Amino acid sequence: MAKIRIYQLAKELGMHNDELLKILDEMGVAYKSHASTLEDSTAETVKELIGEQKVAAEAQKVAAARQALPLRPPVVVIMGHVDHGKTSLLDYLRKSRIAEKEAGGITQHVGAFEVKTAPRSGAGSGTVVFIDTPGHEAFTSIRQRGAKVADIAVIVVAASEGVMPQTKEAIAHAQAAGAKIIFAANKIDLPNADMNKVYQDLMQLGIVSVAYGGDAEVLPISAKTGQGIPELLETILLTAELEELRADPNAEAQGVIIEARVDKQAGVLASLLVQQGTLKVGDFVVAGEHWGKLKAMSDSEGARRSEAGPGSAVQVLGFSDLPIAGDTFTWVPDQVAAKEITEERIAERKGQDTSPSDGGRARNLVDLMRGMQEAEQKEINLILRTDTQGSLEAIQQILARESTEEVRINLLLAAVGAPSESDVLLASTANGAILSFSVTPSGSVKKLAEQKGVPLQSFRVIYELIDEIRKMVKGQREPVFKEEILGQAEVRAVFKLSRGVIAGCMVTSGKITRSSDMRVLRKGKEIWHGKIEGLKRVKDDVREVAQGFECGILLEGFTEFQEGDILEASQQVEVATD
Ligand code: GDP
């Protein structure tokens, strides 16, 4: 969990910064400003001081308020195979919006634009925000930095052609991002448009359209004539309603940088998508290592805005240097906070850069699996690339068999052809690996995989590929632990101090370590089981004490020591299951 800043804690506790600073002064806590971070333990102590009841009451209010929050417009990204009509659809939507506006005409590219739909039967009109860049590359590079931008992905499939390789990629990217998918079968105006082919192609991918009794929305449209586009917008709004997308316009403003560039005259121009709260001219924001004071804001119609609420995309002036697309931005109270936070981040990165890090090092699959194990992920995300449809299907079938109840193999994408850079980005955002069979990734793809730490392995023999998968699945199994006794200590004296009760002990066998699990045994019976809070040799905190030495032991939540008690240390060790 991120450390809390003083002003954030003050806000959480419903008090003024100055009141909290006074309390911190009394506690003797050092800080630079109200933007400084607090140690978790300090923050906890303050909360206790202020009274847990107050915090609980506050939390209840917040929970109730969250349910009453207003709905926000859905954010939609348009994806699909090249030439299937993504740009045309965006153009049509952009134009239809301007046509509605009498004064319209001048537009500016701010990375996203709003479309207001006509009033619907039984419902009011709604607003939909479209990300103004087609294709999953832009979308994925934003997601790379951890930001979730789109709620809904509209995947365009030309009804004259049906599902193509990049349609599948788009589906994989949208699924990995957790976006709801709506299909738009485009070019319905062409004589060779065939809706049944689109439905059937999707069926091949396990996607059953509403027309075939499933729940996937597949809407016939024409980006050329506009046919079906009102229905598409309506389906987007209905999907959004089911998703209950809510945002608090009064929260601290927060969102994503969608684009940034330098204009020779104006300076740094950044496009921001507001996801929470309301951004106002004059506000300070921090994005990654950059901050800005918002001098001016304008929307996609080129109109000046003094504020922008949830779902608005605005271009802002005021960043001192270029923020990075995909970074999240957050409101901060003032310049002091903005500077301190960005300086801290820069220092942190520099610190990391100089220490030996494994960033950029090519990882193998086992490394990746180890990481997943730590994250308790019991799913293996894979991208599979092969030379032919036949080998693809054969390997897919084998993979399905290797998937176990404990460890699921999730195919993000299975396709014919060499792994692409976009595959690497997908694998990287989904923490997955790429396996290729009888196709060789290009040098640039290998390099990108190395940079992103995405395992990328090529095989020429199916058996070797399967072997690798088996190893991965095994690496994912729930490890089996057994307890190992480390040592014992006997309580020789009991000291009552202000911070707790310390047992003065002699280690009689083995050793006691700071991370041990501890048991208190009295006359051979276990009377307590838990963790160590402190381990001391004379006055120093130590990590372990060996047989024959004296030490002081403080336990987490046990104080009733008696002379002669035995404190037994143990640890859980993993048992090899092979
Ligand atoms: P993108 O690569 O997915 O962005 O595709 P474009 O929007 O550039 O469209 C590719 C081609 O298909 C262009 O020549 C468009 O004019 C054409 N096109 C797009 N949508 C339609 C449509 O609904 N009907 C027809 N007849 N042509 C379309």
Coordinates of C-alpha atoms and ligand atoms in Angstrom, one line a residue:
M1 CA 0.0 0.0 0.0
A2 CA 1.2 3.5 -0.8
K3 CA 2.3 5.6 2.1
I4 CA -0.2 8.2 3.1
R5 CA 0.6 11.9 2.9
I6 CA -0.2 14.3 5.7
Y7 CA -2.8 16.2 3.7
Q8 CA -4.4 13.0 2.6
L9 CA -4.6 11.7 6.2
A10 CA -6.0 15.1 7.3
K11 CA -8.7 14.8 4.7
E12 CA -9.4 11.2 5.7
L13 CA -9.8 12.3 9.3
G14 CA -11.9 15.3 8.3
M15 CA -9.5 17.9 9.9
H16 CA -7.5 20.8 8.7
N17 CA -3.8 20.3 7.7
D18 CA -2.7 22.6 10.5
E19 CA -4.6 20.7 13.1
L20 CA -2.9 17.5 12.0
L21 CA 0.5 19.1 11.8
K22 CA 0.1 20.3 15.4
I23 CA -0.6 16.8 16.5
L24 CA 2.4 15.5 14.6
D25 CA 4.6 18.3 16.3
E26 CA 3.4 17.1 19.7
M27 CA 4.3 13.5 18.7
G28 CA 7.7 14.7 17.7
V29 CA 7.3 13.5 14.1
A30 CA 9.6 15.1 11.5
Y31 CA 8.1 16.3 8.2
K32 CA 9.0 18.7 5.4
S33 CA 5.5 19.9 4.6
H34 CA 1.9 18.8 4.6
A35 CA 2.8 16.8 1.4
S36 CA 5.3 14.7 3.3
T37 CA 4.6 11.0 3.7
L38 CA 4.0 9.4 7.0
E39 CA 5.3 6.0 8.2
D40 CA 2.4 3.5 8.4
S41 CA 2.9 3.2 12.1
T42 CA 2.7 6.9 12.6
A43 CA -0.5 7.2 10.6
E44 CA -2.0 4.4 12.6
T45 CA -1.1 6.1 15.9
V46 CA -2.7 9.3 14.7
K47 CA -5.8 7.5 13.7
E48 CA -6.0 5.9 17.1
L49 CA -5.5 9.3 18.7
I50 CA -8.3 10.9 16.7
G51 CA -10.5 8.1 17.7
E52 CA -11.5 5.1 15.7
Q53 CA -15.1 5.9 16.1
K54 CA -14.8 9.0 14.1
V55 CA -13.0 7.2 11.4
A56 CA -15.6 4.5 11.3
A57 CA -18.4 7.1 11.1
E58 CA -16.6 8.8 8.3
A59 CA -16.1 5.5 6.5
Q60 CA -19.8 4.7 6.7
K61 CA -20.6 8.1 5.3
V62 CA -18.2 7.5 2.4
A63 CA -19.7 4.1 1.6
A64 CA -23.2 5.5 1.6
A65 CA -22.1 8.4 -0.5
R66 CA -20.5 6.1 -3.1
Q67 CA -23.8 4.4 -3.8
A68 CA -25.4 7.8 -4.4
L69 CA -22.7 8.9 -6.8
P70 CA -23.9 10.0 -10.3
L71 CA -23.3 7.9 -13.3
R72 CA -20.5 8.9 -15.6
P73 CA -20.2 8.6 -19.4
P74 CA -18.7 5.4 -20.7
V75 CA -15.3 5.6 -22.4
V76 CA -15.1 3.7 -25.6
V77 CA -12.1 2.6 -27.7
I78 CA -12.5 1.5 -31.3
M79 CA -10.4 -1.5 -32.5
G80 CA -10.3 -4.0 -35.3
H81 CA -8.5 -5.3 -38.4
V82 CA -6.8 -2.8 -40.7
D83 CA -9.1 -1.3 -43.3
H84 CA -12.3 -2.6 -41.6
G85 CA -13.4 1.0 -41.0
K86 CA -12.2 2.2 -37.6
T87 CA -11.1 5.6 -38.8
S88 CA -14.2 6.0 -40.9
L89 CA -16.4 5.2 -37.9
L90 CA -14.6 7.7 -35.7
D91 CA -14.9 10.3 -38.5
Y92 CA -18.6 9.6 -38.8
L93 CA -19.1 9.9 -35.1
R94 CA -17.1 13.1 -34.9
K95 CA -18.9 14.7 -37.8
S96 CA -22.4 13.7 -36.6
R97 CA -21.6 15.4 -33.3
I98 CA -20.5 18.6 -35.0
A99 CA -23.5 18.6 -37.3
E100 CA -25.7 18.7 -34.3
K101 CA -23.9 21.8 -33.1
E102 CA -24.9 24.9 -35.0
A103 CA -21.9 26.8 -34.0
G104 CA -19.6 23.9 -34.6
G105 CA -16.9 23.6 -37.2
I106 CA -13.6 24.1 -35.5
T107 CA -12.4 20.9 -33.8
Q108 CA -9.2 20.2 -32.1
H109 CA -7.7 16.9 -31.4
V110 CA -7.6 16.3 -27.6
G111 CA -7.4 12.5 -27.7
A112 CA -11.0 11.9 -27.1
F113 CA -14.4 13.4 -28.0
E114 CA -17.9 13.2 -26.7
V115 CA -21.0 12.2 -28.6
K116 CA -24.4 13.1 -27.2
T117 CA -27.0 10.7 -28.3
A118 CA -30.6 11.6 -29.3
P119 CA -33.2 11.0 -26.6
R120 CA -34.1 7.3 -26.5
S121 CA -37.4 5.7 -26.1
G122 CA -38.1 5.5 -22.4
A123 CA -34.7 7.0 -21.5
G124 CA -33.0 10.4 -21.7
S125 CA -30.1 11.2 -24.0
G126 CA -26.7 10.0 -23.0
T127 CA -23.1 10.9 -23.5
V128 CA -20.4 8.6 -24.8
V129 CA -16.7 9.4 -24.8
F130 CA -14.7 8.0 -27.7
I131 CA -10.9 7.7 -27.6
D132 CA -9.9 9.4 -30.7
T133 CA -7.1 7.0 -31.8
P134 CA -8.1 3.8 -33.6
G135 CA -6.4 0.5 -33.1
H136 CA -5.1 -1.4 -30.1
E137 CA -1.6 -0.1 -30.3
A138 CA -2.4 3.3 -28.9
F139 CA -4.8 1.7 -26.4
T140 CA -2.2 -0.9 -25.3
S141 CA 0.6 1.6 -24.9
I142 CA -1.7 3.5 -22.5
R143 CA -2.6 0.3 -20.7
Q144 CA 1.2 -0.5 -20.5
R145 CA 1.5 2.1 -17.8
G146 CA -1.2 0.6 -15.8
A147 CA -4.1 2.9 -16.5
K148 CA -7.5 1.6 -17.3
V149 CA -9.0 3.9 -19.8
A150 CA -11.7 2.2 -21.9
D151 CA -14.8 0.7 -20.3
I152 CA -16.1 -0.6 -23.6
A153 CA -14.3 -1.7 -26.8
V154 CA -16.1 -1.5 -30.1
I155 CA -14.5 -4.1 -32.4
V156 CA -15.1 -3.3 -36.0
V157 CA -15.4 -6.3 -38.4
A158 CA -16.0 -5.6 -42.1
A159 CA -19.1 -7.6 -43.0
S160 CA -17.7 -8.0 -46.4
E161 CA -14.6 -9.8 -45.1
G162 CA -15.4 -11.3 -41.7
V163 CA -13.0 -11.9 -38.9
M164 CA -9.4 -11.4 -39.7
P165 CA -6.1 -11.9 -37.7
Q166 CA -6.1 -8.4 -36.1
T167 CA -9.8 -8.9 -35.2
K168 CA -8.6 -11.7 -32.9
E169 CA -5.8 -9.6 -31.6
A170 CA -8.2 -6.8 -30.8
I171 CA -10.5 -9.2 -28.9
A172 CA -7.5 -10.4 -26.9
H173 CA -6.4 -6.9 -26.0
A174 CA -9.9 -5.8 -25.0
Q175 CA -10.4 -8.9 -22.9
A176 CA -7.0 -8.5 -21.2
A177 CA -8.0 -4.9 -20.4
G178 CA -11.3 -6.0 -18.8
A179 CA -13.3 -3.9 -21.3
K180 CA -16.8 -5.0 -22.4
I181 CA -16.9 -5.8 -26.1
I182 CA -19.5 -4.8 -28.6
F183 CA -19.0 -5.9 -32.3
A184 CA -19.8 -3.5 -35.1
A185 CA -20.2 -5.4 -38.4
N186 CA -19.3 -2.5 -40.8
K187 CA -19.7 -1.9 -44.5
I188 CA -23.2 -3.3 -44.4
D189 CA -23.9 -1.1 -47.4
L190 CA -21.7 -3.2 -49.7
P191 CA -23.4 -5.8 -51.8
N192 CA -21.1 -8.6 -50.6
A193 CA -21.7 -7.8 -46.9
D194 CA -22.7 -11.0 -45.1
M195 CA -23.8 -10.9 -41.5
N196 CA -24.1 -14.6 -41.3
K197 CA -20.4 -14.9 -42.1
V198 CA -19.6 -12.5 -39.3
Y199 CA -21.7 -14.4 -36.8
Q200 CA -20.2 -17.7 -37.9
D201 CA -16.6 -16.4 -37.8
L202 CA -17.2 -15.2 -34.3
M203 CA -18.7 -18.5 -33.3
Q204 CA -15.4 -20.1 -34.3
L205 CA -13.8 -18.0 -31.6
G206 CA -16.4 -19.1 -29.1
I207 CA -18.3 -15.8 -29.3
V208 CA -22.0 -16.4 -29.8
S209 CA -24.0 -13.4 -31.1
V210 CA -27.4 -12.4 -29.9
A211 CA -28.7 -13.3 -33.3
Y212 CA -27.6 -16.9 -32.7
G213 CA -29.0 -17.0 -29.2
G214 CA -25.8 -15.9 -27.4
D215 CA -25.1 -12.7 -25.5
A216 CA -22.5 -11.0 -27.8
E217 CA -23.8 -7.8 -29.3
V218 CA -23.0 -7.7 -33.0
L219 CA -24.6 -4.7 -34.7
P220 CA -24.7 -4.1 -38.5
I221 CA -23.5 -0.6 -39.3
S222 CA -22.2 1.4 -42.2
A223 CA -19.6 4.1 -41.3
K224 CA -20.2 5.4 -44.8
T225 CA -24.0 5.9 -44.7
G226 CA -24.4 6.0 -41.0
Q227 CA -26.8 3.1 -41.0
G228 CA -27.0 1.4 -37.6
I229 CA -24.9 3.9 -35.8
P230 CA -27.7 5.2 -33.6
E231 CA -28.4 1.6 -32.5
L232 CA -24.6 1.1 -31.8
L233 CA -24.6 4.2 -29.6
E234 CA -27.7 3.0 -27.8
T235 CA -26.1 -0.5 -27.2
I236 CA -23.1 1.3 -25.8
L237 CA -25.2 3.2 -23.4
L238 CA -27.2 0.2 -22.3
T239 CA -24.0 -1.8 -21.7
A240 CA -22.7 1.2 -19.7
E241 CA -25.8 1.3 -17.6
L242 CA -25.4 -2.4 -16.7
E243 CA -21.8 -1.7 -15.7
E244 CA -23.0 1.0 -13.2
L245 CA -20.1 3.3 -14.1
R246 CA -20.1 5.9 -11.3
A247 CA -17.7 8.7 -10.4
D248 CA -17.6 11.3 -7.7
P249 CA -17.5 14.8 -9.2
N250 CA -16.4 16.2 -5.8
A251 CA -13.5 13.8 -5.3
E252 CA -9.9 14.9 -5.8
A253 CA -9.6 15.0 -9.6
Q254 CA -7.8 12.0 -11.1
G255 CA -7.5 10.5 -14.6
V256 CA -5.2 9.6 -17.4
I257 CA -2.9 11.5 -19.7
I258 CA -3.9 10.4 -23.1
E259 CA -1.5 12.5 -25.2
A260 CA 1.1 15.1 -24.7
R261 CA 3.1 17.2 -27.2
V262 CA 5.1 20.4 -27.4
D263 CA 3.6 23.2 -29.4
K264 CA 6.2 25.8 -30.5
Q265 CA 4.0 28.7 -29.5
A266 CA 1.9 27.4 -26.6
G267 CA 4.4 25.1 -24.9
V268 CA 3.5 21.8 -23.5
L269 CA -0.1 20.6 -24.4
A270 CA -1.4 17.6 -22.6
S271 CA -4.7 15.8 -23.2
L272 CA -6.3 14.6 -20.0
L273 CA -9.2 12.2 -19.5
V274 CA -10.8 13.0 -16.2
Q275 CA -12.1 9.8 -14.5
Q276 CA -12.9 11.1 -11.0
G277 CA -13.5 14.5 -9.5
T278 CA -13.6 17.9 -11.3
L279 CA -10.5 19.6 -12.7
K280 CA -10.4 23.3 -12.5
V281 CA -8.3 26.0 -14.1
G282 CA -5.7 26.9 -11.5
D283 CA -5.5 23.4 -10.1
F284 CA -2.2 21.6 -9.6
V285 CA -1.8 18.1 -10.9
V286 CA 1.0 15.5 -10.7
A287 CA 1.5 12.9 -13.4
G288 CA 4.4 10.5 -13.0
E289 CA 7.5 12.7 -12.5
H290 CA 5.9 15.8 -13.9
W291 CA 3.6 18.4 -12.5
G292 CA 1.6 21.3 -13.8
K293 CA -0.5 24.2 -12.8
L294 CA -3.4 24.3 -15.2
K295 CA -3.3 27.6 -16.9
A296 CA -6.0 26.9 -19.5
M297 CA -8.3 24.1 -20.5
S298 CA -10.2 23.5 -23.8
D299 CA -12.4 20.7 -25.1
S300 CA -12.5 18.9 -28.4
E301 CA -14.7 21.7 -29.8
G302 CA -12.0 24.2 -29.1
A303 CA -14.1 25.8 -26.4
R304 CA -12.4 27.2 -23.3
R305 CA -13.4 25.3 -20.2
S306 CA -13.0 26.5 -16.6
E307 CA -13.7 23.0 -15.3
A308 CA -13.9 19.4 -16.5
G309 CA -15.8 16.7 -14.6
P310 CA -15.7 12.8 -14.9
G311 CA -15.7 11.6 -18.5
S312 CA -14.4 14.9 -19.9
A313 CA -11.4 15.0 -22.2
V314 CA -9.6 18.3 -22.2
Q315 CA -6.4 19.7 -23.5
V316 CA -4.5 21.6 -20.8
L317 CA -1.7 24.1 -20.8
G318 CA 0.6 24.4 -17.8
F319 CA 2.8 21.3 -17.5
S320 CA 6.4 22.3 -17.1
D321 CA 7.6 19.4 -19.2
L322 CA 6.1 16.6 -21.2
P323 CA 4.0 14.1 -19.1
I324 CA 3.9 10.6 -20.5
A325 CA 0.8 9.2 -22.2
G326 CA -0.7 6.5 -20.1
D327 CA 0.4 7.9 -16.7
T328 CA -2.3 8.7 -14.3
F329 CA -2.6 12.2 -13.0
T330 CA -3.9 13.3 -9.6
W331 CA -4.9 16.5 -8.1
V332 CA -2.6 17.9 -5.5
P333 CA -3.3 20.9 -3.2
D334 CA -0.5 23.2 -4.2
Q335 CA 2.9 23.7 -5.7
V336 CA 4.7 22.5 -2.6
A337 CA 3.0 19.2 -2.8
A338 CA 3.5 19.0 -6.5
K339 CA 7.2 19.6 -6.3
E340 CA 7.8 17.3 -3.3
I341 CA 5.9 14.4 -4.9
T342 CA 7.6 14.6 -8.2
E343 CA 11.1 15.1 -6.6
E344 CA 10.5 12.0 -4.5
R345 CA 9.5 10.0 -7.5
I346 CA 12.6 11.1 -9.4
A347 CA 14.8 10.3 -6.5
E348 CA 13.2 6.9 -6.1
R349 CA 13.7 6.1 -9.8
K350 CA 17.4 7.2 -9.6
G351 CA 17.9 5.1 -6.5
Q352 CA 16.5 2.1 -8.3
D353 CA 18.5 2.8 -11.4
T354 CA 21.8 2.7 -9.6
S355 CA 21.0 -0.5 -7.6
P356 CA 21.6 -3.7 -9.5
S357 CA 18.2 -4.3 -11.0
D358 CA 16.9 -7.0 -13.2
G359 CA 14.8 -4.6 -15.3
G360 CA 15.3 -5.1 -18.9
R361 CA 16.9 -8.5 -18.4
A362 CA 15.4 -11.3 -20.5
R363 CA 13.4 -13.5 -18.2
N364 CA 12.7 -17.1 -18.8
L365 CA 9.3 -18.8 -18.2
V366 CA 10.3 -20.1 -14.8
D367 CA 11.2 -16.6 -13.6
L368 CA 7.8 -15.4 -14.7
M369 CA 6.0 -18.3 -13.0
R370 CA 7.9 -17.6 -9.8
G371 CA 6.6 -14.0 -10.0
M372 CA 3.1 -15.2 -10.5
Q373 CA 3.5 -17.6 -7.6
E374 CA 4.4 -14.6 -5.4
A375 CA 1.3 -12.8 -6.7
E376 CA -0.8 -15.9 -6.0
Q377 CA -1.8 -16.0 -9.7
K378 CA -3.1 -19.4 -10.6
E379 CA -3.6 -18.7 -14.2
I380 CA -1.0 -18.9 -16.9
N381 CA -1.5 -16.2 -19.6
L382 CA -0.1 -17.4 -22.9
I383 CA 0.1 -16.2 -26.5
L384 CA 0.6 -18.9 -28.9
R385 CA 1.9 -18.4 -32.4
T386 CA 2.4 -21.2 -35.0
D387 CA 3.2 -21.7 -38.7
T388 CA -0.1 -23.3 -39.8
Q389 CA -3.7 -23.5 -38.7
G390 CA -3.2 -27.3 -38.3
S391 CA -0.3 -27.0 -35.8
L392 CA -2.3 -24.2 -34.0
E393 CA -5.3 -26.4 -33.4
A394 CA -3.2 -29.4 -32.4
I395 CA -1.3 -27.4 -29.8
Q396 CA -4.5 -25.7 -28.6
Q397 CA -6.0 -29.2 -27.9
I398 CA -2.9 -30.3 -26.0
L399 CA -2.9 -27.1 -24.0
A400 CA -6.6 -27.6 -23.0
R401 CA -5.6 -31.0 -21.6
E402 CA -2.7 -29.6 -19.6
S403 CA -4.9 -27.0 -17.9
T404 CA -5.8 -28.2 -14.4
E405 CA -8.4 -27.2 -11.9
E406 CA -5.6 -25.6 -9.8
V407 CA -3.8 -23.9 -12.7
R408 CA -5.7 -22.6 -15.6
I409 CA -3.9 -22.0 -19.0
N410 CA -5.5 -18.9 -20.4
L411 CA -4.8 -18.4 -24.1
L412 CA -4.8 -14.6 -24.6
L413 CA -4.3 -15.1 -28.3
A414 CA -3.7 -18.1 -30.5
A415 CA -2.9 -17.2 -34.1
V416 CA -0.9 -18.1 -37.2
G417 CA 2.1 -16.0 -37.9
A418 CA 5.2 -14.7 -36.2
P419 CA 4.9 -13.0 -32.8
S420 CA 4.4 -9.3 -33.2
E421 CA 5.3 -6.2 -31.2
S422 CA 1.7 -5.9 -30.3
D423 CA 1.8 -9.5 -28.9
V424 CA 4.6 -8.4 -26.6
L425 CA 2.6 -5.5 -25.3
L426 CA -0.4 -7.7 -24.7
A427 CA 1.7 -10.3 -22.9
S428 CA 3.4 -7.5 -20.9
T429 CA 0.1 -6.0 -19.7
A430 CA -1.4 -9.4 -18.9
N431 CA 1.8 -10.7 -17.3
G432 CA 1.9 -13.5 -19.8
A433 CA 4.4 -15.3 -22.0
I434 CA 4.7 -15.9 -25.7
L435 CA 5.4 -19.3 -27.1
S436 CA 6.0 -19.8 -30.8
F437 CA 6.1 -22.9 -32.8
S438 CA 8.0 -23.1 -36.2
V439 CA 7.8 -19.3 -36.6
T440 CA 10.6 -17.0 -35.6
P441 CA 10.1 -13.6 -34.0
S442 CA 11.9 -10.8 -35.7
G443 CA 14.9 -9.1 -34.0
S444 CA 12.8 -6.0 -33.0
V445 CA 10.2 -8.2 -31.4
K446 CA 12.8 -10.1 -29.4
K447 CA 14.3 -6.8 -28.3
L448 CA 11.0 -5.4 -27.2
A449 CA 10.3 -8.6 -25.3
E450 CA 13.6 -8.3 -23.6
Q451 CA 12.9 -4.7 -22.6
K452 CA 9.5 -5.5 -21.3
G453 CA 10.6 -8.7 -19.5
V454 CA 8.2 -10.8 -21.5
P455 CA 9.3 -14.5 -21.8
L456 CA 9.4 -15.3 -25.5
Q457 CA 10.4 -18.8 -26.5
S458 CA 10.5 -20.5 -29.9
F459 CA 10.1 -24.2 -30.5
R460 CA 10.6 -26.5 -33.4
V461 CA 9.5 -29.7 -31.7
I462 CA 6.0 -29.9 -30.3
Y463 CA 7.1 -32.2 -27.5
E464 CA 9.5 -29.6 -26.2
L465 CA 6.9 -26.9 -26.2
I466 CA 4.5 -29.2 -24.2
D467 CA 7.3 -30.0 -21.8
E468 CA 7.8 -26.3 -21.1
I469 CA 4.1 -25.9 -20.5
R470 CA 4.1 -28.8 -18.0
K471 CA 7.0 -27.2 -16.1
M472 CA 5.0 -23.9 -15.9
V473 CA 1.9 -25.7 -14.7
K474 CA 3.9 -27.5 -12.0
G475 CA 5.5 -24.3 -11.0
Q476 CA 2.1 -22.9 -10.4
R477 CA 0.8 -25.6 -8.1
E478 CA -0.1 -24.6 -4.6
P479 CA 3.2 -25.4 -2.7
V480 CA 3.0 -27.8 0.2
F481 CA 4.5 -26.6 3.5
K482 CA 5.6 -28.3 6.6
E483 CA 6.7 -26.9 9.9
E484 CA 10.4 -27.0 10.9
I485 CA 11.4 -26.4 14.4
L486 CA 14.3 -23.9 14.5
G487 CA 15.1 -23.7 18.2
Q488 CA 14.0 -23.1 21.8
A489 CA 14.6 -20.4 24.3
E490 CA 13.8 -20.5 28.0
V491 CA 12.4 -17.4 29.8
R492 CA 14.7 -16.4 32.6
A493 CA 13.3 -13.0 33.5
V494 CA 10.3 -10.8 32.6
F495 CA 10.6 -7.0 32.0
K496 CA 7.6 -4.8 31.9
L497 CA 8.4 -1.7 29.7
S498 CA 6.2 1.0 28.3
R499 CA 6.2 -0.6 24.9
G500 CA 5.3 -4.0 26.1
V501 CA 6.6 -7.0 28.1
I502 CA 9.9 -8.4 27.1
A503 CA 10.9 -11.9 28.0
G504 CA 14.6 -12.2 28.9
C505 CA 15.6 -15.6 27.5
M506 CA 18.5 -18.0 27.0
V507 CA 18.5 -19.8 23.7
T508 CA 18.8 -23.4 24.8
S509 CA 18.8 -25.1 21.4
G510 CA 19.1 -24.2 17.7
K511 CA 18.3 -20.5 17.0
I512 CA 15.5 -17.9 17.2
T513 CA 15.0 -15.7 14.2
R514 CA 13.1 -12.5 13.8
S515 CA 10.8 -14.0 11.2
S516 CA 10.1 -17.2 13.2
D517 CA 6.6 -18.4 14.1
M518 CA 6.6 -18.7 17.9
R519 CA 4.9 -20.9 20.4
V520 CA 4.8 -20.4 24.2
L521 CA 5.0 -23.7 26.0
R522 CA 4.2 -23.9 29.7
K523 CA 4.8 -27.2 31.4
G524 CA 4.9 -28.8 28.0
K525 CA 1.6 -27.4 26.9
E526 CA 1.2 -24.8 24.1
I527 CA -0.6 -21.7 25.5
W528 CA 0.0 -19.3 22.6
H529 CA 1.0 -19.2 19.0
G530 CA 1.9 -16.2 16.9
K531 CA 4.6 -13.9 15.6
I532 CA 7.7 -12.1 17.1
E533 CA 7.4 -8.4 17.4
G534 CA 11.0 -7.8 18.5
L535 CA 14.2 -9.7 19.0
K536 CA 17.0 -8.0 20.9
R537 CA 20.6 -8.7 21.9
V538 CA 21.5 -6.4 24.7
K539 CA 20.0 -3.2 23.3
D540 CA 20.3 -3.9 19.5
D541 CA 17.6 -5.3 17.3
V542 CA 18.9 -8.5 15.7
R543 CA 17.7 -10.9 13.1
E544 CA 18.7 -14.0 14.9
V545 CA 20.2 -15.3 18.1
A546 CA 22.0 -18.7 18.3
Q547 CA 22.2 -21.3 21.1
G548 CA 24.0 -20.3 24.2
F549 CA 23.2 -16.6 23.9
E550 CA 20.8 -14.4 25.9
C551 CA 18.2 -12.3 24.2
G552 CA 15.1 -10.3 24.7
I553 CA 11.9 -11.4 23.0
L554 CA 8.8 -9.4 22.5
L555 CA 5.7 -11.2 21.1
E556 CA 2.9 -9.8 19.0
G557 CA 0.0 -9.8 21.4
F558 CA 1.3 -12.0 24.3
T559 CA 2.6 -10.5 27.5
E560 CA 1.8 -13.1 30.2
F561 CA 5.3 -14.6 30.4
Q562 CA 6.4 -16.6 33.4
E563 CA 9.9 -17.6 34.3
G564 CA 10.5 -21.2 33.0
D565 CA 8.2 -20.8 29.9
I566 CA 9.7 -22.3 26.8
L567 CA 9.5 -20.2 23.6
E568 CA 9.8 -22.4 20.5
A569 CA 10.6 -21.0 17.1
S570 CA 9.6 -22.6 13.9
Q571 CA 9.2 -21.8 10.2
Q572 CA 7.2 -23.1 7.3
V573 CA 9.3 -24.8 4.6
E574 CA 8.2 -25.8 1.2
V575 CA 8.1 -29.5 0.5
A576 CA 9.1 -30.7 -3.0
T577 CA 6.1 -32.5 -4.4
D578 CA 7.8 -34.4 -7.2
Ligands
GDP1 P1 -9.2 1.4 -40.7 O1 -7.9 1.0 -41.2 O2 -9.9 0.3 -39.9 O3 -9.2 2.7 -39.9 O4 -10.2 1.6 -42.0 P2 -10.7 2.9 -42.7 O5 -11.7 3.7 -41.9 O6 -9.5 3.7 -43.2 O7 -11.5 2.3 -43.9 C1 -10.8 1.5 -44.9 C2 -11.6 1.7 -46.2 O8 -12.9 1.2 -46.1 C3 -11.7 3.1 -46.7 O9 -11.6 3.2 -48.1 C4 -13.1 3.5 -46.3 O10 -13.7 4.5 -47.2 C5 -13.9 2.2 -46.5 N1 -15.0 2.1 -45.6 C6 -15.0 2.3 -44.2 N2 -16.3 2.1 -43.8 C7 -17.1 1.8 -44.8 C8 -18.4 1.5 -44.9 O11 -19.2 1.4 -44.0 N3 -18.9 1.2 -46.2 C9 -18.1 1.3 -47.3 N4 -18.6 1.0 -48.5 N5 -16.8 1.5 -47.2 C10 -16.3 1.8 -46.0

